[in-house]
Amino acid sequence: MKGTKNIVLAGVGGQGTILAAKMLTLGLMEAGYDVKMSEIHGMSQRGGDVVSQVRYSKDKVFSPVIEKGTADILIAFEEMEALRNLDYLKAEGSVVVNTERIPSMTVLTGAEKYSEDVLDEIKKTITNCTTLDATGMAGELGNPKAANVVLLGSLIKSMELTDIDWEKIIRGNVKEKFVDLNLEALNKGIDAIK
């Protein structure tokens, strides 16, 4: 690996964006990478946007902040959050979008409408766009909240990080009763990326 890799994870409060970023960071550190992580919470407990940025390298990483136009990959936990954060991607970057739609407060109150063309707008801008029904995949396993780990699996495969001991990371960061579910969710995400 040459240079620093930049990852943006974007979702809304309650989707597990921060937990996914934390597990990613711990796995990368365990594998010997220098890692920096930053988080931005926008009223996250009330369904506002949550963005985590992870930068890693075999060399020293000096800043946790990703400049716009420099991210290698965007993992979007919700469609509109993908569109809102596209400007972080570099021209040849890729995006993985969970096809879940979570209406914002302005949509819920009727002040705005959720665009029906969000995915089309993304695909016009980004050539390498993968859509997953991560929430549905996690629901098939028994808990739609595990969509964050499905998306983590898709990120791991997309960034070619499958050689890290992710089982150890999951076992150390989720309640014991949810370990098997999360391991299955991780594998579903890995398998979803071709």
mmCIF file with all atom_site columns, C-alpha atoms in Angstrom:
data_model
loop_
_atom_site.group_PDB
_atom_site.id
_atom_site.type_symbol
_atom_site.label_atom_id
_atom_site.label_alt_id
_atom_site.label_comp_id
_atom_site.label_asym_id
_atom_site.label_entity_id
_atom_site.label_seq_id
_atom_site.pdbx_PDB_ins_code
_atom_site.Cartn_x
_atom_site.Cartn_y
_atom_site.Cartn_z
_atom_site.occupancy
_atom_site.B_iso_or_equiv
_atom_site.pdbx_formal_charge
_atom_site.auth_seq_id
_atom_site.auth_comp_id
_atom_site.auth_asym_id
_atom_site.auth_atom_id
_atom_site.pdbx_PDB_model_num
ATOM 1   C CA . MET A 1 1   ? 0.000   0.000   0.000   1.00 0.00 ? 1   MET A CA 1
ATOM 2   C CA . LYS A 1 2   ? 1.326   3.414   -0.951  1.00 0.00 ? 2   LYS A CA 1
ATOM 3   C CA . GLY A 1 3   ? 0.241   6.661   0.660   1.00 0.00 ? 3   GLY A CA 1
ATOM 4   C CA . THR A 1 4   ? -2.628  7.402   2.971   1.00 0.00 ? 4   THR A CA 1
ATOM 5   C CA . LYS A 1 5   ? -6.085  5.960   2.370   1.00 0.00 ? 5   LYS A CA 1
ATOM 6   C CA . ASN A 1 6   ? -9.119  8.099   3.214   1.00 0.00 ? 6   ASN A CA 1
ATOM 7   C CA . ILE A 1 7   ? -12.518 6.708   4.184   1.00 0.00 ? 7   ILE A CA 1
ATOM 8   C CA . VAL A 1 8   ? -15.740 8.619   4.913   1.00 0.00 ? 8   VAL A CA 1
ATOM 9   C CA . LEU A 1 9   ? -18.599 6.862   6.706   1.00 0.00 ? 9   LEU A CA 1
ATOM 10  C CA . ALA A 1 10  ? -21.828 8.884   6.648   1.00 0.00 ? 10  ALA A CA 1
ATOM 11  C CA . GLY A 1 11  ? -25.187 8.149   8.203   1.00 0.00 ? 11  GLY A CA 1
ATOM 12  C CA . VAL A 1 12  ? -27.712 9.458   10.663  1.00 0.00 ? 12  VAL A CA 1
ATOM 13  C CA . GLY A 1 13  ? -27.910 9.096   14.427  1.00 0.00 ? 13  GLY A CA 1
ATOM 14  C CA . GLY A 1 14  ? -28.787 5.588   15.570  1.00 0.00 ? 14  GLY A CA 1
ATOM 15  C CA . GLN A 1 15  ? -27.411 3.738   12.549  1.00 0.00 ? 15  GLN A CA 1
ATOM 16  C CA . GLY A 1 16  ? -24.145 2.676   14.173  1.00 0.00 ? 16  GLY A CA 1
ATOM 17  C CA . THR A 1 17  ? -21.873 4.805   12.019  1.00 0.00 ? 17  THR A CA 1
ATOM 18  C CA . ILE A 1 18  ? -19.513 5.577   14.891  1.00 0.00 ? 18  ILE A CA 1
ATOM 19  C CA . LEU A 1 19  ? -19.315 1.939   16.036  1.00 0.00 ? 19  LEU A CA 1
ATOM 20  C CA . ALA A 1 20  ? -18.428 0.842   12.491  1.00 0.00 ? 20  ALA A CA 1
ATOM 21  C CA . ALA A 1 21  ? -15.725 3.528   12.282  1.00 0.00 ? 21  ALA A CA 1
ATOM 22  C CA . LYS A 1 22  ? -14.370 2.519   15.688  1.00 0.00 ? 22  LYS A CA 1
ATOM 23  C CA . MET A 1 23  ? -14.138 -1.162  14.718  1.00 0.00 ? 23  MET A CA 1
ATOM 24  C CA . LEU A 1 24  ? -12.514 -0.206  11.413  1.00 0.00 ? 24  LEU A CA 1
ATOM 25  C CA . THR A 1 25  ? -9.958  1.932   13.257  1.00 0.00 ? 25  THR A CA 1
ATOM 26  C CA . LEU A 1 26  ? -9.181  -0.806  15.794  1.00 0.00 ? 26  LEU A CA 1
ATOM 27  C CA . GLY A 1 27  ? -8.761  -3.410  13.055  1.00 0.00 ? 27  GLY A CA 1
ATOM 28  C CA . LEU A 1 28  ? -6.414  -1.187  11.100  1.00 0.00 ? 28  LEU A CA 1
ATOM 29  C CA . MET A 1 29  ? -4.350  -0.421  14.215  1.00 0.00 ? 29  MET A CA 1
ATOM 30  C CA . GLU A 1 30  ? -4.168  -4.147  15.018  1.00 0.00 ? 30  GLU A CA 1
ATOM 31  C CA . ALA A 1 31  ? -2.784  -4.699  11.505  1.00 0.00 ? 31  ALA A CA 1
ATOM 32  C CA . GLY A 1 32  ? 0.003   -2.186  12.118  1.00 0.00 ? 32  GLY A CA 1
ATOM 33  C CA . TYR A 1 33  ? -1.358  0.849   10.295  1.00 0.00 ? 33  TYR A CA 1
ATOM 34  C CA . ASP A 1 34  ? -1.072  4.372   11.654  1.00 0.00 ? 34  ASP A CA 1
ATOM 35  C CA . VAL A 1 35  ? -4.698  5.501   11.914  1.00 0.00 ? 35  VAL A CA 1
ATOM 36  C CA . LYS A 1 36  ? -6.483  8.763   12.639  1.00 0.00 ? 36  LYS A CA 1
ATOM 37  C CA . MET A 1 37  ? -10.252 9.042   13.089  1.00 0.00 ? 37  MET A CA 1
ATOM 38  C CA . SER A 1 38  ? -12.528 12.034  13.463  1.00 0.00 ? 38  SER A CA 1
ATOM 39  C CA . GLU A 1 39  ? -16.267 12.352  13.969  1.00 0.00 ? 39  GLU A CA 1
ATOM 40  C CA . ILE A 1 40  ? -18.837 15.015  13.252  1.00 0.00 ? 40  ILE A CA 1
ATOM 41  C CA . HIS A 1 41  ? -22.197 14.740  15.014  1.00 0.00 ? 41  HIS A CA 1
ATOM 42  C CA . GLY A 1 42  ? -25.106 16.835  13.800  1.00 0.00 ? 42  GLY A CA 1
ATOM 43  C CA . MET A 1 43  ? -27.824 16.319  16.406  1.00 0.00 ? 43  MET A CA 1
ATOM 44  C CA . SER A 1 44  ? -27.060 12.625  16.043  1.00 0.00 ? 44  SER A CA 1
ATOM 45  C CA . GLN A 1 45  ? -29.336 11.520  18.867  1.00 0.00 ? 45  GLN A CA 1
ATOM 46  C CA . ARG A 1 46  ? -32.273 13.074  17.054  1.00 0.00 ? 46  ARG A CA 1
ATOM 47  C CA . GLY A 1 47  ? -31.643 11.506  13.663  1.00 0.00 ? 47  GLY A CA 1
ATOM 48  C CA . GLY A 1 48  ? -29.197 14.167  12.475  1.00 0.00 ? 48  GLY A CA 1
ATOM 49  C CA . ASP A 1 49  ? -26.210 13.417  10.298  1.00 0.00 ? 49  ASP A CA 1
ATOM 50  C CA . VAL A 1 50  ? -23.138 11.621  11.624  1.00 0.00 ? 50  VAL A CA 1
ATOM 51  C CA . VAL A 1 51  ? -19.905 11.553  9.641   1.00 0.00 ? 51  VAL A CA 1
ATOM 52  C CA . SER A 1 52  ? -16.786 9.637   10.637  1.00 0.00 ? 52  SER A CA 1
ATOM 53  C CA . GLN A 1 53  ? -13.531 10.041  8.767   1.00 0.00 ? 53  GLN A CA 1
ATOM 54  C CA . VAL A 1 54  ? -10.792 7.415   8.939   1.00 0.00 ? 54  VAL A CA 1
ATOM 55  C CA . ARG A 1 55  ? -7.307  7.905   7.492   1.00 0.00 ? 55  ARG A CA 1
ATOM 56  C CA . TYR A 1 56  ? -4.693  5.134   7.534   1.00 0.00 ? 56  TYR A CA 1
ATOM 57  C CA . SER A 1 57  ? -1.244  4.372   6.193   1.00 0.00 ? 57  SER A CA 1
ATOM 58  C CA . LYS A 1 58  ? 1.823   2.215   6.819   1.00 0.00 ? 58  LYS A CA 1
ATOM 59  C CA . ASP A 1 59  ? 3.573   5.589   7.198   1.00 0.00 ? 59  ASP A CA 1
ATOM 60  C CA . LYS A 1 60  ? 2.676   8.375   9.611   1.00 0.00 ? 60  LYS A CA 1
ATOM 61  C CA . VAL A 1 61  ? -0.760  9.975   9.295   1.00 0.00 ? 61  VAL A CA 1
ATOM 62  C CA . PHE A 1 62  ? -0.609  13.541  10.548  1.00 0.00 ? 62  PHE A CA 1
ATOM 63  C CA . SER A 1 63  ? -4.210  14.742  10.393  1.00 0.00 ? 63  SER A CA 1
ATOM 64  C CA . PRO A 1 64  ? -7.545  13.030  11.097  1.00 0.00 ? 64  PRO A CA 1
ATOM 65  C CA . VAL A 1 65  ? -9.419  15.338  8.725   1.00 0.00 ? 65  VAL A CA 1
ATOM 66  C CA . ILE A 1 66  ? -10.134 14.412  5.124   1.00 0.00 ? 66  ILE A CA 1
ATOM 67  C CA . GLU A 1 67  ? -10.160 17.302  2.684   1.00 0.00 ? 67  GLU A CA 1
ATOM 68  C CA . LYS A 1 68  ? -12.912 17.471  0.101   1.00 0.00 ? 68  LYS A CA 1
ATOM 69  C CA . GLY A 1 69  ? -11.999 15.702  -3.123  1.00 0.00 ? 69  GLY A CA 1
ATOM 70  C CA . THR A 1 70  ? -9.525  13.297  -1.471  1.00 0.00 ? 70  THR A CA 1
ATOM 71  C CA . ALA A 1 71  ? -11.533 10.332  -0.091  1.00 0.00 ? 71  ALA A CA 1
ATOM 72  C CA . ASP A 1 72  ? -10.928 6.928   -1.640  1.00 0.00 ? 72  ASP A CA 1
ATOM 73  C CA . ILE A 1 73  ? -14.319 5.597   -0.588  1.00 0.00 ? 73  ILE A CA 1
ATOM 74  C CA . LEU A 1 74  ? -17.581 6.814   0.901   1.00 0.00 ? 74  LEU A CA 1
ATOM 75  C CA . ILE A 1 75  ? -19.720 4.356   2.839   1.00 0.00 ? 75  ILE A CA 1
ATOM 76  C CA . ALA A 1 76  ? -23.224 5.809   3.104   1.00 0.00 ? 76  ALA A CA 1
ATOM 77  C CA . PHE A 1 77  ? -25.589 4.304   5.643   1.00 0.00 ? 77  PHE A CA 1
ATOM 78  C CA . GLU A 1 78  ? -28.525 6.123   4.011   1.00 0.00 ? 78  GLU A CA 1
ATOM 79  C CA . GLU A 1 79  ? -29.152 7.422   0.467   1.00 0.00 ? 79  GLU A CA 1
ATOM 80  C CA . MET A 1 80  ? -29.331 11.168  1.123   1.00 0.00 ? 80  MET A CA 1
ATOM 81  C CA . GLU A 1 81  ? -26.169 11.036  3.253   1.00 0.00 ? 81  GLU A CA 1
ATOM 82  C CA . ALA A 1 82  ? -24.362 9.628   0.204   1.00 0.00 ? 82  ALA A CA 1
ATOM 83  C CA . LEU A 1 83  ? -25.455 12.605  -1.876  1.00 0.00 ? 83  LEU A CA 1
ATOM 84  C CA . ARG A 1 84  ? -24.571 15.091  0.878   1.00 0.00 ? 84  ARG A CA 1
ATOM 85  C CA . ASN A 1 85  ? -21.023 13.730  1.205   1.00 0.00 ? 85  ASN A CA 1
ATOM 86  C CA . LEU A 1 86  ? -20.082 13.036  -2.435  1.00 0.00 ? 86  LEU A CA 1
ATOM 87  C CA . ASP A 1 87  ? -17.848 16.098  -2.539  1.00 0.00 ? 87  ASP A CA 1
ATOM 88  C CA . TYR A 1 88  ? -15.376 14.307  -0.259  1.00 0.00 ? 88  TYR A CA 1
ATOM 89  C CA . LEU A 1 89  ? -14.635 11.704  -2.949  1.00 0.00 ? 89  LEU A CA 1
ATOM 90  C CA . LYS A 1 90  ? -11.715 11.956  -5.342  1.00 0.00 ? 90  LYS A CA 1
ATOM 91  C CA . ALA A 1 91  ? -12.569 11.639  -9.028  1.00 0.00 ? 91  ALA A CA 1
ATOM 92  C CA . GLU A 1 92  ? -11.713 7.918   -9.126  1.00 0.00 ? 92  GLU A CA 1
ATOM 93  C CA . GLY A 1 93  ? -13.221 7.240   -5.685  1.00 0.00 ? 93  GLY A CA 1
ATOM 94  C CA . SER A 1 94  ? -16.020 4.799   -5.006  1.00 0.00 ? 94  SER A CA 1
ATOM 95  C CA . VAL A 1 95  ? -19.203 4.844   -2.992  1.00 0.00 ? 95  VAL A CA 1
ATOM 96  C CA . VAL A 1 96  ? -21.207 2.079   -1.323  1.00 0.00 ? 96  VAL A CA 1
ATOM 97  C CA . VAL A 1 97  ? -24.771 3.156   -0.545  1.00 0.00 ? 97  VAL A CA 1
ATOM 98  C CA . ASN A 1 98  ? -27.251 1.463   1.748   1.00 0.00 ? 98  ASN A CA 1
ATOM 99  C CA . THR A 1 99  ? -30.586 1.834   -0.047  1.00 0.00 ? 99  THR A CA 1
ATOM 100 C CA . GLU A 1 100 ? -32.357 2.774   3.185   1.00 0.00 ? 100 GLU A CA 1
ATOM 101 C CA . ARG A 1 101 ? -34.128 6.147   3.273   1.00 0.00 ? 101 ARG A CA 1
ATOM 102 C CA . ILE A 1 102 ? -34.478 7.968   6.559   1.00 0.00 ? 102 ILE A CA 1
ATOM 103 C CA . PRO A 1 103 ? -36.467 11.189  6.178   1.00 0.00 ? 103 PRO A CA 1
ATOM 104 C CA . SER A 1 104 ? -35.007 14.226  7.931   1.00 0.00 ? 104 SER A CA 1
ATOM 105 C CA . MET A 1 105 ? -37.078 16.389  10.248  1.00 0.00 ? 105 MET A CA 1
ATOM 106 C CA . THR A 1 106 ? -37.730 18.860  7.419   1.00 0.00 ? 106 THR A CA 1
ATOM 107 C CA . VAL A 1 107 ? -39.104 16.017  5.293   1.00 0.00 ? 107 VAL A CA 1
ATOM 108 C CA . LEU A 1 108 ? -41.200 14.674  8.164   1.00 0.00 ? 108 LEU A CA 1
ATOM 109 C CA . THR A 1 109 ? -42.742 18.100  8.757   1.00 0.00 ? 109 THR A CA 1
ATOM 110 C CA . GLY A 1 110 ? -43.496 18.566  5.045   1.00 0.00 ? 110 GLY A CA 1
ATOM 111 C CA . ALA A 1 111 ? -41.110 21.507  4.555   1.00 0.00 ? 111 ALA A CA 1
ATOM 112 C CA . GLU A 1 112 ? -39.041 19.472  2.045   1.00 0.00 ? 112 GLU A CA 1
ATOM 113 C CA . LYS A 1 113 ? -39.454 16.342  -0.042  1.00 0.00 ? 113 LYS A CA 1
ATOM 114 C CA . TYR A 1 114 ? -37.080 13.396  -0.189  1.00 0.00 ? 114 TYR A CA 1
ATOM 115 C CA . SER A 1 115 ? -35.900 13.284  -3.796  1.00 0.00 ? 115 SER A CA 1
ATOM 116 C CA . GLU A 1 116 ? -36.883 10.134  -5.651  1.00 0.00 ? 116 GLU A CA 1
ATOM 117 C CA . ASP A 1 117 ? -33.786 10.485  -7.846  1.00 0.00 ? 117 ASP A CA 1
ATOM 118 C CA . VAL A 1 118 ? -31.058 10.356  -5.184  1.00 0.00 ? 118 VAL A CA 1
ATOM 119 C CA . LEU A 1 119 ? -29.393 7.200   -6.520  1.00 0.00 ? 119 LEU A CA 1
ATOM 120 C CA . ASP A 1 120 ? -29.594 8.459   -10.112 1.00 0.00 ? 120 ASP A CA 1
ATOM 121 C CA . GLU A 1 121 ? -27.932 11.726  -9.063  1.00 0.00 ? 121 GLU A CA 1
ATOM 122 C CA . ILE A 1 122 ? -25.144 9.796   -7.336  1.00 0.00 ? 122 ILE A CA 1
ATOM 123 C CA . LYS A 1 123 ? -24.592 7.485   -10.303 1.00 0.00 ? 123 LYS A CA 1
ATOM 124 C CA . LYS A 1 124 ? -24.361 10.483  -12.660 1.00 0.00 ? 124 LYS A CA 1
ATOM 125 C CA . THR A 1 125 ? -21.516 11.846  -10.556 1.00 0.00 ? 125 THR A CA 1
ATOM 126 C CA . ILE A 1 126 ? -19.652 8.692   -9.479  1.00 0.00 ? 126 ILE A CA 1
ATOM 127 C CA . THR A 1 127 ? -18.757 5.891   -11.863 1.00 0.00 ? 127 THR A CA 1
ATOM 128 C CA . ASN A 1 128 ? -17.937 3.338   -9.155  1.00 0.00 ? 128 ASN A CA 1
ATOM 129 C CA . CYS A 1 129 ? -21.193 3.189   -7.181  1.00 0.00 ? 129 CYS A CA 1
ATOM 130 C CA . THR A 1 130 ? -22.437 0.058   -5.424  1.00 0.00 ? 130 THR A CA 1
ATOM 131 C CA . THR A 1 131 ? -25.880 -0.087  -3.857  1.00 0.00 ? 131 THR A CA 1
ATOM 132 C CA . LEU A 1 132 ? -26.748 -2.584  -1.128  1.00 0.00 ? 132 LEU A CA 1
ATOM 133 C CA . ASP A 1 133 ? -29.874 -3.209  0.871   1.00 0.00 ? 133 ASP A CA 1
ATOM 134 C CA . ALA A 1 134 ? -27.711 -3.552  3.997   1.00 0.00 ? 134 ALA A CA 1
ATOM 135 C CA . THR A 1 135 ? -30.706 -2.965  6.260   1.00 0.00 ? 135 THR A CA 1
ATOM 136 C CA . GLY A 1 136 ? -32.657 -5.734  4.539   1.00 0.00 ? 136 GLY A CA 1
ATOM 137 C CA . MET A 1 137 ? -29.651 -8.077  4.638   1.00 0.00 ? 137 MET A CA 1
ATOM 138 C CA . ALA A 1 138 ? -29.253 -7.468  8.376   1.00 0.00 ? 138 ALA A CA 1
ATOM 139 C CA . GLY A 1 139 ? -32.999 -7.926  8.847   1.00 0.00 ? 139 GLY A CA 1
ATOM 140 C CA . GLU A 1 140 ? -32.754 -11.361 7.223   1.00 0.00 ? 140 GLU A CA 1
ATOM 141 C CA . LEU A 1 141 ? -30.243 -12.237 9.933   1.00 0.00 ? 141 LEU A CA 1
ATOM 142 C CA . GLY A 1 142 ? -32.685 -11.149 12.643  1.00 0.00 ? 142 GLY A CA 1
ATOM 143 C CA . ASN A 1 143 ? -31.729 -7.534  13.393  1.00 0.00 ? 143 ASN A CA 1
ATOM 144 C CA . PRO A 1 144 ? -31.806 -4.651  10.883  1.00 0.00 ? 144 PRO A CA 1
ATOM 145 C CA . LYS A 1 145 ? -29.569 -2.626  13.238  1.00 0.00 ? 145 LYS A CA 1
ATOM 146 C CA . ALA A 1 146 ? -26.652 -4.835  12.139  1.00 0.00 ? 146 ALA A CA 1
ATOM 147 C CA . ALA A 1 147 ? -26.687 -2.985  8.796   1.00 0.00 ? 147 ALA A CA 1
ATOM 148 C CA . ASN A 1 148 ? -23.678 -1.022  10.046  1.00 0.00 ? 148 ASN A CA 1
ATOM 149 C CA . VAL A 1 149 ? -21.644 -4.233  10.198  1.00 0.00 ? 149 VAL A CA 1
ATOM 150 C CA . VAL A 1 150 ? -22.903 -5.327  6.753   1.00 0.00 ? 150 VAL A CA 1
ATOM 151 C CA . LEU A 1 151 ? -21.592 -1.987  5.478   1.00 0.00 ? 151 LEU A CA 1
ATOM 152 C CA . LEU A 1 152 ? -18.338 -2.464  7.385   1.00 0.00 ? 152 LEU A CA 1
ATOM 153 C CA . GLY A 1 153 ? -17.946 -5.805  5.591   1.00 0.00 ? 153 GLY A CA 1
ATOM 154 C CA . SER A 1 154 ? -18.512 -4.126  2.230   1.00 0.00 ? 154 SER A CA 1
ATOM 155 C CA . LEU A 1 155 ? -15.850 -1.556  3.111   1.00 0.00 ? 155 LEU A CA 1
ATOM 156 C CA . ILE A 1 156 ? -13.391 -4.243  4.204   1.00 0.00 ? 156 ILE A CA 1
ATOM 157 C CA . LYS A 1 157 ? -13.794 -6.044  0.879   1.00 0.00 ? 157 LYS A CA 1
ATOM 158 C CA . SER A 1 158 ? -13.717 -2.831  -1.174  1.00 0.00 ? 158 SER A CA 1
ATOM 159 C CA . MET A 1 159 ? -10.464 -1.698  0.474   1.00 0.00 ? 159 MET A CA 1
ATOM 160 C CA . GLU A 1 160 ? -8.919  -5.205  0.369   1.00 0.00 ? 160 GLU A CA 1
ATOM 161 C CA . LEU A 1 161 ? -8.619  -5.461  4.156   1.00 0.00 ? 161 LEU A CA 1
ATOM 162 C CA . THR A 1 162 ? -9.924  -9.022  4.542   1.00 0.00 ? 162 THR A CA 1
ATOM 163 C CA . ASP A 1 163 ? -6.647  -10.331 6.000   1.00 0.00 ? 163 ASP A CA 1
ATOM 164 C CA . ILE A 1 164 ? -7.250  -8.519  9.327   1.00 0.00 ? 164 ILE A CA 1
ATOM 165 C CA . ASP A 1 165 ? -8.735  -10.530 12.234  1.00 0.00 ? 165 ASP A CA 1
ATOM 166 C CA . TRP A 1 166 ? -12.168 -8.867  12.132  1.00 0.00 ? 166 TRP A CA 1
ATOM 167 C CA . GLU A 1 167 ? -13.708 -11.594 14.288  1.00 0.00 ? 167 GLU A CA 1
ATOM 168 C CA . LYS A 1 168 ? -11.433 -10.519 17.156  1.00 0.00 ? 168 LYS A CA 1
ATOM 169 C CA . ILE A 1 169 ? -12.450 -6.883  16.639  1.00 0.00 ? 169 ILE A CA 1
ATOM 170 C CA . ILE A 1 170 ? -16.164 -7.730  16.651  1.00 0.00 ? 170 ILE A CA 1
ATOM 171 C CA . ARG A 1 171 ? -15.838 -9.951  19.718  1.00 0.00 ? 171 ARG A CA 1
ATOM 172 C CA . GLY A 1 172 ? -14.106 -7.117  21.559  1.00 0.00 ? 172 GLY A CA 1
ATOM 173 C CA . ASN A 1 173 ? -16.669 -4.443  20.656  1.00 0.00 ? 173 ASN A CA 1
ATOM 174 C CA . VAL A 1 174 ? -20.170 -5.890  20.658  1.00 0.00 ? 174 VAL A CA 1
ATOM 175 C CA . LYS A 1 175 ? -22.160 -7.554  23.417  1.00 0.00 ? 175 LYS A CA 1
ATOM 176 C CA . GLU A 1 176 ? -21.560 -11.288 23.560  1.00 0.00 ? 176 GLU A CA 1
ATOM 177 C CA . LYS A 1 177 ? -25.162 -12.151 22.673  1.00 0.00 ? 177 LYS A CA 1
ATOM 178 C CA . PHE A 1 178 ? -24.791 -10.210 19.377  1.00 0.00 ? 178 PHE A CA 1
ATOM 179 C CA . VAL A 1 179 ? -21.376 -11.552 18.307  1.00 0.00 ? 179 VAL A CA 1
ATOM 180 C CA . ASP A 1 180 ? -22.648 -14.343 16.021  1.00 0.00 ? 180 ASP A CA 1
ATOM 181 C CA . LEU A 1 181 ? -25.190 -12.032 14.369  1.00 0.00 ? 181 LEU A CA 1
ATOM 182 C CA . ASN A 1 182 ? -22.508 -9.417  13.718  1.00 0.00 ? 182 ASN A CA 1
ATOM 183 C CA . LEU A 1 183 ? -20.065 -11.982 12.323  1.00 0.00 ? 183 LEU A CA 1
ATOM 184 C CA . GLU A 1 184 ? -22.771 -13.129 9.905   1.00 0.00 ? 184 GLU A CA 1
ATOM 185 C CA . ALA A 1 185 ? -23.525 -9.501  9.009   1.00 0.00 ? 185 ALA A CA 1
ATOM 186 C CA . LEU A 1 186 ? -19.828 -8.826  8.353   1.00 0.00 ? 186 LEU A CA 1
ATOM 187 C CA . ASN A 1 187 ? -19.604 -11.832 6.029   1.00 0.00 ? 187 ASN A CA 1
ATOM 188 C CA . LYS A 1 188 ? -22.777 -10.784 4.190   1.00 0.00 ? 188 LYS A CA 1
ATOM 189 C CA . GLY A 1 189 ? -21.200 -7.385  3.527   1.00 0.00 ? 189 GLY A CA 1
ATOM 190 C CA . ILE A 1 190 ? -17.935 -8.929  2.358   1.00 0.00 ? 190 ILE A CA 1
ATOM 191 C CA . ASP A 1 191 ? -19.780 -11.338 0.048   1.00 0.00 ? 191 ASP A CA 1
ATOM 192 C CA . ALA A 1 192 ? -21.935 -8.524  -1.389  1.00 0.00 ? 192 ALA A CA 1
ATOM 193 C CA . ILE A 1 193 ? -18.935 -6.829  -3.026  1.00 0.00 ? 193 ILE A CA 1
ATOM 194 C CA . LYS A 1 194 ? -17.773 -8.470  -6.235  1.00 0.00 ? 194 LYS A CA 1
#
